[in-house]
Short mmCIF file of C-alpha atoms in Angstrom, two decimals:
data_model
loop_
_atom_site.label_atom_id
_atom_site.label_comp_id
_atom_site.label_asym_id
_atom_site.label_seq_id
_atom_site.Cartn_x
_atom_site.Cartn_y
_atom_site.Cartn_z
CA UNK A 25 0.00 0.00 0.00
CA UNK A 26 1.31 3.30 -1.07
CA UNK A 27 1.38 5.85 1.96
CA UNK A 28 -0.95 8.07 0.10
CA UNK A 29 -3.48 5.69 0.04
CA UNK A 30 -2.54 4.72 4.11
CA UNK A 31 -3.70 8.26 4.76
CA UNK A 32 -7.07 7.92 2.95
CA UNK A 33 -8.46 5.43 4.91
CA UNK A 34 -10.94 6.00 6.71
CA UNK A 35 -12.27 3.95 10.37
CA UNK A 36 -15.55 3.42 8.55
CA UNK A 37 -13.82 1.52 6.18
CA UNK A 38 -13.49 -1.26 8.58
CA UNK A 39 -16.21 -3.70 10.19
CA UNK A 40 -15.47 -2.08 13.84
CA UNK A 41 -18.29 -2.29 15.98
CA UNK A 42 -20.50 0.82 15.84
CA UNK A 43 -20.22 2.05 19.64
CA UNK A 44 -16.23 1.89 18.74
CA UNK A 45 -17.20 4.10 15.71
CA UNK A 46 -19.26 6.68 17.52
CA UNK A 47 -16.59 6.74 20.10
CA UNK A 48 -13.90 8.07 17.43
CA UNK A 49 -16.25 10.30 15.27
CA UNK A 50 -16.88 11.93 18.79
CA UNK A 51 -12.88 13.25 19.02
CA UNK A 52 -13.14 14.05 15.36
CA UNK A 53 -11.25 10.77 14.32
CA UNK A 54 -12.03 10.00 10.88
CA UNK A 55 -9.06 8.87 8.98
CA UNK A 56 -6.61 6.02 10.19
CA UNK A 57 -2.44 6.51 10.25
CA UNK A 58 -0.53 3.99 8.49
CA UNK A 59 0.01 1.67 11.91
CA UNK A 60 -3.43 1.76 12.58
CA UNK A 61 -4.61 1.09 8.49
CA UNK A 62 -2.31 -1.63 8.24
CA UNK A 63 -2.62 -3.39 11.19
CA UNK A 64 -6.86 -3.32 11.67
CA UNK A 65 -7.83 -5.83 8.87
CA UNK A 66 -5.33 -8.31 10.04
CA UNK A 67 -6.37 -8.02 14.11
CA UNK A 68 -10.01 -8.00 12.71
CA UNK A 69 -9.44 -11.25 11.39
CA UNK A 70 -7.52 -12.23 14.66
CA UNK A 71 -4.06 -12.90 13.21
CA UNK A 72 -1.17 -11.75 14.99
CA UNK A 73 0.88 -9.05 14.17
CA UNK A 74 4.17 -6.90 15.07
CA UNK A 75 3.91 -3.49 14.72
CA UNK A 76 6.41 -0.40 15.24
CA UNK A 77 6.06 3.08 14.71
CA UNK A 78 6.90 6.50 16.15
CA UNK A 79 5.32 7.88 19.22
CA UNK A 80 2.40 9.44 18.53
CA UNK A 81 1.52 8.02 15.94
CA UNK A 82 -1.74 5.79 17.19
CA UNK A 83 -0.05 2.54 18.40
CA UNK A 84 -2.86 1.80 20.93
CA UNK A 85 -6.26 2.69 18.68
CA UNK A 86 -4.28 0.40 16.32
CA UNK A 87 -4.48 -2.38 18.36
CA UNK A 88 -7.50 -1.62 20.87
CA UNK A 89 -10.08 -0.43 17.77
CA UNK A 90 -10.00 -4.46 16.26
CA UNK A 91 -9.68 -6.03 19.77
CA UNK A 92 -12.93 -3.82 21.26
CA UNK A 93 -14.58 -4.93 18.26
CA UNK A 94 -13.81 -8.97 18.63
CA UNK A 95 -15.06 -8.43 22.01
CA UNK A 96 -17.82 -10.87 23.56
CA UNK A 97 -19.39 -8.17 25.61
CA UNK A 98 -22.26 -11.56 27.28
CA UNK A 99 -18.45 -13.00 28.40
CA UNK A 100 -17.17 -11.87 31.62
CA UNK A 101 -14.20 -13.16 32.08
CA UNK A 102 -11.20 -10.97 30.79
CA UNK A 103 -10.78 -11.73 27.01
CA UNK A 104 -7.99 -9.18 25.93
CA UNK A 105 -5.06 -8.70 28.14
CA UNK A 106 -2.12 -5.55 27.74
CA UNK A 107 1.15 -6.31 29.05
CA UNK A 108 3.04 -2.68 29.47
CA UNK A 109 6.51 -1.99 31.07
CA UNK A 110 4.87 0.55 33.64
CA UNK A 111 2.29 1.49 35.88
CA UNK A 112 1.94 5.11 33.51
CA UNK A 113 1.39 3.43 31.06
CA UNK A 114 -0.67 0.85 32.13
CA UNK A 115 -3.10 3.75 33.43
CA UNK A 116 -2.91 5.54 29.96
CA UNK A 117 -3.51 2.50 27.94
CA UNK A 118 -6.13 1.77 30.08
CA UNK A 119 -7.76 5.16 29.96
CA UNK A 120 -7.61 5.32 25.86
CA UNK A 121 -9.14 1.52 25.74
CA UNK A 122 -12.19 2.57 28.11
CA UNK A 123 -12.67 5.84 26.34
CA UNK A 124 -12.87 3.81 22.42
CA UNK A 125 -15.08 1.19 24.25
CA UNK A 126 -17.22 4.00 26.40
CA UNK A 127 -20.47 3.09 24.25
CA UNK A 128 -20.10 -0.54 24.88
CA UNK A 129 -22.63 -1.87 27.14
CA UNK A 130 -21.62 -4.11 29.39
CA UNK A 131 -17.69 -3.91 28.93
CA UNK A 132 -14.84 -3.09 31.19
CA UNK A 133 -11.23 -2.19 31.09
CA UNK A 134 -9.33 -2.68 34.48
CA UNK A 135 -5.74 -1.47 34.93
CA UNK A 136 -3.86 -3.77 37.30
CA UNK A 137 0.16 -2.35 38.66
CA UNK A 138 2.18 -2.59 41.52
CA UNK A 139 1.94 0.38 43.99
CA UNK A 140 -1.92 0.39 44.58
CA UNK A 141 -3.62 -1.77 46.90
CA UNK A 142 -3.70 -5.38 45.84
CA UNK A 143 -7.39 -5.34 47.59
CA UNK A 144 -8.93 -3.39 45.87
CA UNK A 145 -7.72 -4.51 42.51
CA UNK A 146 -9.10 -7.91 43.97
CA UNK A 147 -12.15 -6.16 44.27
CA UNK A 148 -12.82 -4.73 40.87
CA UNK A 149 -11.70 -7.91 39.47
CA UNK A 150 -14.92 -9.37 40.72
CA UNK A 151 -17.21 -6.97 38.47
CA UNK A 152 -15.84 -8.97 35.86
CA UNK A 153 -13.62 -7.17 33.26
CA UNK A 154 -13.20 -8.45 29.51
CA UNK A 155 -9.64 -6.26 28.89
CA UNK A 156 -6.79 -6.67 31.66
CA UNK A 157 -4.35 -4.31 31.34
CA UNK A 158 -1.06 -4.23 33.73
CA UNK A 159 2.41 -4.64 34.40
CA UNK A 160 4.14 -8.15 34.11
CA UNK A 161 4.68 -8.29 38.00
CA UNK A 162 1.23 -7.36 38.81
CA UNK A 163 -0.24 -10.27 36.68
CA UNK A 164 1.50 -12.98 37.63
CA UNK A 165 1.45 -11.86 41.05
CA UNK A 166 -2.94 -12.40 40.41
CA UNK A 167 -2.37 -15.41 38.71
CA UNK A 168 -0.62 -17.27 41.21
CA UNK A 169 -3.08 -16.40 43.30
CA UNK A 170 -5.43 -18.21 41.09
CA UNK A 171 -7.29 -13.97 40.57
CA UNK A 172 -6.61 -13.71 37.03
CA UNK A 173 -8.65 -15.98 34.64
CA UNK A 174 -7.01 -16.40 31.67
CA UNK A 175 -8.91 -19.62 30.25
CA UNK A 176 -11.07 -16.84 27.73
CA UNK A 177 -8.18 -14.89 26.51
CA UNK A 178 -8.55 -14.05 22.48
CA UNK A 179 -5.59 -11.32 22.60
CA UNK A 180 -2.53 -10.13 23.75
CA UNK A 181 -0.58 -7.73 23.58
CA UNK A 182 3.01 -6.76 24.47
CA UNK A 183 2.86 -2.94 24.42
CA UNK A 184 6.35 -1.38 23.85
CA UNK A 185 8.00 -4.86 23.95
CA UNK A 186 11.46 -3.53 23.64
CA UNK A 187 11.26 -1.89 26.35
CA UNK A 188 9.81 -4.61 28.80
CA UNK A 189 13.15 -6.82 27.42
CA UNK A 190 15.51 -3.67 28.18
CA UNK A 191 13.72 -3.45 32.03
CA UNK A 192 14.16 -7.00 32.82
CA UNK A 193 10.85 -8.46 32.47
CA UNK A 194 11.62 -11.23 29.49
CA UNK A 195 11.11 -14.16 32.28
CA UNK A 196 8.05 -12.49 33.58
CA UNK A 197 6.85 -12.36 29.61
CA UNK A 198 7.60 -15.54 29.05
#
């Protein structure tokens, strides 16, 4: 695909679920970048993908657009998890997911790190959350403890990779 054509295409273009659609008409987002027009027809079709690009540039929508969309929102048991390097980004990848998937009925997005209270992210895994996103420590620290269903998962993802491998965490991702 040319890169003209990359910056043509528009969100509409793509079988997203409508609620995800109204979401991103809402902040004015019509047309995709190139990270997010290449890599939405293959995580549509739930194939798995690598993707790199420049900050900015709409890593997350590019992967949290086709995974709200696959979402089973009559499931509730978490179906999508986000493995991040750190708590900040944990929260912001968190925040973007909930706001694309604000018009979904009956979905959830829970950010799980260190450094808040294991309790009460014990707690607000019981209302049932279909996207998990968190910090490599913080997850296996829930599933040892048998908290973190992972039976249901259809997707994840290892947001900024590189940089879990540079901190340390390539056991922990394993």
């Amino acid at each position: 695909m040319s890169q003209t054509h990359l910056s043509t295409q528009k969100f509409a273009d793509f079988p997203l679920k409508p609620e995800v659609i109204a979401a991103l008409n809402e902040n004015g987002f019509e047309f995709c970048t190139p990270i997010q027009a290449l890599s939405l027809p293959i995580l549509l079709k739930a194939k798995d993908i690598a993707g790199q690009a420049q900050t900015g540039t709409g890593k997350t929508a590019a992967f949290s657009l086709p995974l709200l969309s696959r979402l089973n929102d009559r499931q509730k048991t978490p179906q999508i998890l986000v493995l991040t390097p750190t708590r900040e980004l944990a929260i912001q990848v968190a925040e973007a997911m909930q706001g694309y998937g604000r018009h979904m009925k009956n979905s959830h997005v829970l950010p799980v790190y260190g450094g808040q209270s294991m309790g009460i992210q014990l707690r607000q895994l019981q209302r049932s959350p279909q996207v998990i996103v968190g910090t490599p420590g913080r997850i296996l620290d829930l599933i040892r403890r048998g908290k973190l269903p992972l039976e249901d998962l259809k997707a994840l993802v290892l947001d900024e990779a590189d940089e879990m491998l540079r901190m340390g965490f390539i056991d922990d991702v394993e």
